[in-house]
């Protein structure tokens, strides 16, 4: 679980970037941190690993409502065999208000957050598993927030072509339960959620 110092860094980082966090009781904030372990330490961000975190933060105790292993990047399969001729999608760091509750998948349909508004991605045309130098592409690409089919930690496999993916089914169910507990969703089932995606190494440079 993240310690109070790291939570303060996240809040400071979001403030410095002018990201909007909901402080209203009964609301949640969705944050993905790339290259971070669940204990708050950095990792090497090796491609094709579930070595990022999915975080639900709220402004009431406990502040960290949930944290799970995740991936913000496509795995090796879809990097080598992209679904788009421009290259696999790797989401651009930032904040987007772009997801509503819906159903993801054909072989194993499940409740998820479905992209309903445009976001910006880097296109990994040279298949080097990096954003550096990649062209940006903005639009509706089906970049959903779904589960990773219980894939092992060190092999994303076909579980992600560029979506925001929680590794396990059970963890994802916990995530969706928290999403649907938000008072804004209870008032409007079509509510569009914000999500923030952060680079872990950039976050840890933040001074509280």
Coordinates of C-alpha atoms in Angstrom, one line a residue:
X1 CA 0.0 0.0 0.0
X2 CA 1.2 3.5 -0.7
X3 CA 2.6 5.5 2.2
X4 CA 1.4 9.0 3.1
X5 CA 4.5 10.6 1.7
X6 CA 3.8 9.2 -1.8
X7 CA 0.2 10.1 -1.7
X8 CA 1.3 13.7 -0.9
X9 CA 3.6 13.5 -3.9
X10 CA 0.7 12.4 -6.1
X11 CA -1.5 15.3 -4.9
X12 CA 1.4 17.8 -5.4
X13 CA 2.2 16.4 -8.9
X14 CA -1.5 16.7 -10.0
X15 CA -1.7 20.2 -8.7
X16 CA 1.5 21.2 -10.5
X17 CA 0.1 19.7 -13.7
X18 CA -3.3 21.4 -13.2
X19 CA -5.0 18.1 -13.2
X20 CA -8.4 18.1 -11.6
X21 CA -9.1 15.9 -8.6
X22 CA -12.6 15.4 -7.2
X23 CA -12.5 16.2 -3.4
X24 CA -16.3 15.8 -3.0
X25 CA -17.3 13.0 -0.5
X26 CA -18.5 9.9 -2.3
X27 CA -16.4 10.5 -5.4
X28 CA -13.3 8.7 -6.6
X29 CA -10.3 9.5 -8.7
X30 CA -8.7 7.1 -11.1
X31 CA -4.9 7.2 -11.5
X32 CA -2.4 5.0 -13.3
X33 CA 1.3 5.2 -12.5
X34 CA 3.6 3.7 -15.0
X35 CA 6.8 1.9 -13.8
X36 CA 5.7 1.8 -10.1
X37 CA 5.3 -1.1 -7.8
X38 CA 2.3 -1.5 -5.5
X39 CA 4.5 -0.7 -2.5
X40 CA 5.4 2.7 -4.1
X41 CA 8.9 1.9 -5.3
X42 CA 10.0 2.3 -8.9
X43 CA 10.8 -0.6 -11.2
X44 CA 12.6 -0.9 -14.5
X45 CA 9.3 -0.7 -16.5
X46 CA 10.3 -3.7 -18.6
X47 CA 8.1 -4.1 -21.7
X48 CA 5.4 -6.9 -21.6
X49 CA 5.1 -6.8 -17.7
X50 CA 2.2 -5.8 -15.5
X51 CA 4.6 -3.4 -13.7
X52 CA 2.4 -0.4 -13.4
X53 CA -0.3 0.4 -10.9
X54 CA -4.0 1.2 -11.1
X55 CA -5.1 3.4 -8.2
X56 CA -8.4 4.6 -6.9
X57 CA -7.9 7.7 -4.7
X58 CA -10.5 9.6 -2.7
X59 CA -10.5 12.4 -0.2
X60 CA -11.8 10.4 2.8
X61 CA -10.2 7.6 4.8
X62 CA -8.9 5.3 3.6
X63 CA -7.5 7.7 0.9
X64 CA -6.3 4.8 -1.2
X65 CA -9.5 3.0 -1.8
X66 CA -7.8 0.4 -4.0
X67 CA -4.5 -0.4 -5.8
X68 CA -3.8 -3.2 -8.3
X69 CA -1.1 -4.4 -10.6
X70 CA -1.8 -3.0 -14.1
X71 CA -0.4 -2.1 -17.5
X72 CA -0.7 1.2 -19.3
X73 CA 1.2 -0.1 -22.3
X74 CA 0.6 -2.8 -25.0
X75 CA 2.3 -6.1 -24.6
X76 CA 4.8 -7.7 -27.0
X77 CA 2.2 -9.4 -29.2
X78 CA 0.3 -6.2 -30.2
X79 CA 3.4 -4.1 -30.4
X80 CA 4.8 -6.6 -33.0
X81 CA 1.3 -7.1 -34.5
X82 CA -0.4 -3.7 -34.1
X83 CA -4.1 -3.4 -34.7
X84 CA -3.5 -0.1 -36.4
X85 CA -1.1 0.3 -39.3
X86 CA 0.3 3.4 -37.6
X87 CA 1.6 1.3 -34.8
X88 CA 0.5 0.1 -31.4
X89 CA -1.1 2.8 -29.1
X90 CA 0.7 3.9 -26.0
X91 CA -1.4 6.5 -24.1
X92 CA 0.1 10.0 -23.8
X93 CA 0.7 10.9 -20.1
X94 CA -1.9 13.3 -18.9
X95 CA -5.6 13.6 -17.8
X96 CA -8.5 12.6 -19.9
X97 CA -12.3 12.8 -19.3
X98 CA -13.1 9.9 -21.6
X99 CA -14.6 6.8 -20.0
X100 CA -18.0 5.5 -19.1
X101 CA -19.2 2.1 -17.6
X102 CA -19.9 -0.4 -20.3
X103 CA -18.9 -3.9 -21.6
X104 CA -15.4 -4.8 -23.0
X105 CA -14.5 -7.8 -25.0
X106 CA -16.0 -10.4 -27.4
X107 CA -14.6 -13.8 -26.2
X108 CA -15.1 -12.9 -22.5
X109 CA -17.4 -9.8 -22.2
X110 CA -17.1 -8.1 -18.9
X111 CA -18.0 -4.8 -17.3
X112 CA -15.3 -2.2 -17.8
X113 CA -14.7 1.5 -18.5
X114 CA -15.2 2.1 -22.2
X115 CA -13.6 5.0 -24.1
X116 CA -16.4 7.4 -25.2
X117 CA -14.3 10.6 -25.8
X118 CA -11.1 11.2 -27.7
X119 CA -7.7 10.7 -26.1
X120 CA -4.1 11.1 -27.4
X121 CA -1.8 8.2 -27.9
X122 CA 1.8 7.7 -29.2
X123 CA 2.0 5.3 -32.2
X124 CA 4.9 2.9 -31.8
X125 CA 5.5 2.5 -35.5
X126 CA 9.1 1.4 -35.0
X127 CA 8.1 -1.2 -32.4
X128 CA 10.7 -0.1 -29.8
X129 CA 8.3 -0.1 -26.8
X130 CA 8.9 3.6 -26.2
X131 CA 7.1 6.9 -26.7
X132 CA 10.2 8.8 -27.6
X133 CA 9.9 10.3 -31.1
X134 CA 6.6 8.5 -31.8
X135 CA 3.9 10.4 -33.7
X136 CA 0.8 11.5 -31.7
X137 CA -2.7 10.4 -32.7
X138 CA -5.9 11.7 -31.2
X139 CA -9.3 10.0 -31.5
X140 CA -11.6 7.2 -30.4
X141 CA -9.5 4.0 -30.4
X142 CA -11.3 1.7 -28.0
X143 CA -8.7 2.3 -25.3
X144 CA -10.7 0.8 -22.5
X145 CA -10.0 0.0 -18.9
X146 CA -10.6 -3.7 -18.5
X147 CA -9.2 -6.8 -16.9
X148 CA -6.0 -8.7 -17.9
X149 CA -7.5 -12.3 -17.9
X150 CA -5.3 -13.3 -14.9
X151 CA -2.2 -13.3 -17.1
X152 CA 1.1 -13.9 -15.2
X153 CA 2.9 -10.8 -14.0
X154 CA 5.7 -11.1 -16.6
X155 CA 3.7 -11.7 -19.7
X156 CA 0.9 -9.4 -20.8
X157 CA 0.3 -11.7 -23.8
X158 CA -2.7 -10.6 -25.8
X159 CA -4.4 -8.9 -22.8
X160 CA -3.5 -5.4 -23.9
X161 CA -3.2 -3.7 -27.3
X162 CA -2.8 -0.3 -25.6
X163 CA -5.7 -0.3 -23.1
X164 CA -5.4 0.5 -19.4
X165 CA -5.5 -3.0 -17.9
X166 CA -5.7 -4.4 -14.4
X167 CA -4.0 -7.8 -14.3
X168 CA -6.6 -9.9 -12.5
X169 CA -10.3 -10.5 -12.9
X170 CA -11.0 -10.2 -9.2
X171 CA -9.0 -7.0 -8.9
X172 CA -10.9 -5.5 -11.8
X173 CA -14.2 -6.5 -10.2
X174 CA -13.1 -4.6 -7.1
X175 CA -12.1 -1.6 -9.3
X176 CA -15.5 -1.5 -11.0
X177 CA -17.3 -1.8 -7.7
X178 CA -15.5 1.3 -6.5
X179 CA -16.2 3.1 -9.8
X180 CA -19.9 2.4 -9.5
X181 CA -20.0 3.5 -5.9
X182 CA -19.2 7.1 -7.1
X183 CA -22.2 9.4 -6.4
X184 CA -21.9 10.9 -9.9
X185 CA -22.4 7.5 -11.5
X186 CA -25.3 6.7 -9.2
X187 CA -27.0 9.9 -10.4
X188 CA -26.1 9.3 -14.0
X189 CA -25.1 5.8 -15.3
X190 CA -23.6 7.5 -18.4
X191 CA -21.3 9.6 -16.3
X192 CA -17.9 10.2 -18.0
X193 CA -15.0 9.6 -15.7
X194 CA -11.6 11.3 -15.7
X195 CA -8.4 9.3 -15.6
X196 CA -4.9 10.4 -15.0
X197 CA -1.8 8.6 -16.4
X198 CA 1.5 9.4 -14.8
X199 CA 5.1 8.3 -15.4
X200 CA 6.4 6.9 -12.1
X201 CA 10.0 8.3 -12.5
X202 CA 8.6 11.8 -13.2
X203 CA 6.3 11.5 -10.1
X204 CA 9.1 10.6 -7.7
X205 CA 11.0 13.8 -8.7
X206 CA 8.2 15.8 -7.2
X207 CA 9.0 17.8 -4.0
X208 CA 6.1 17.7 -1.5

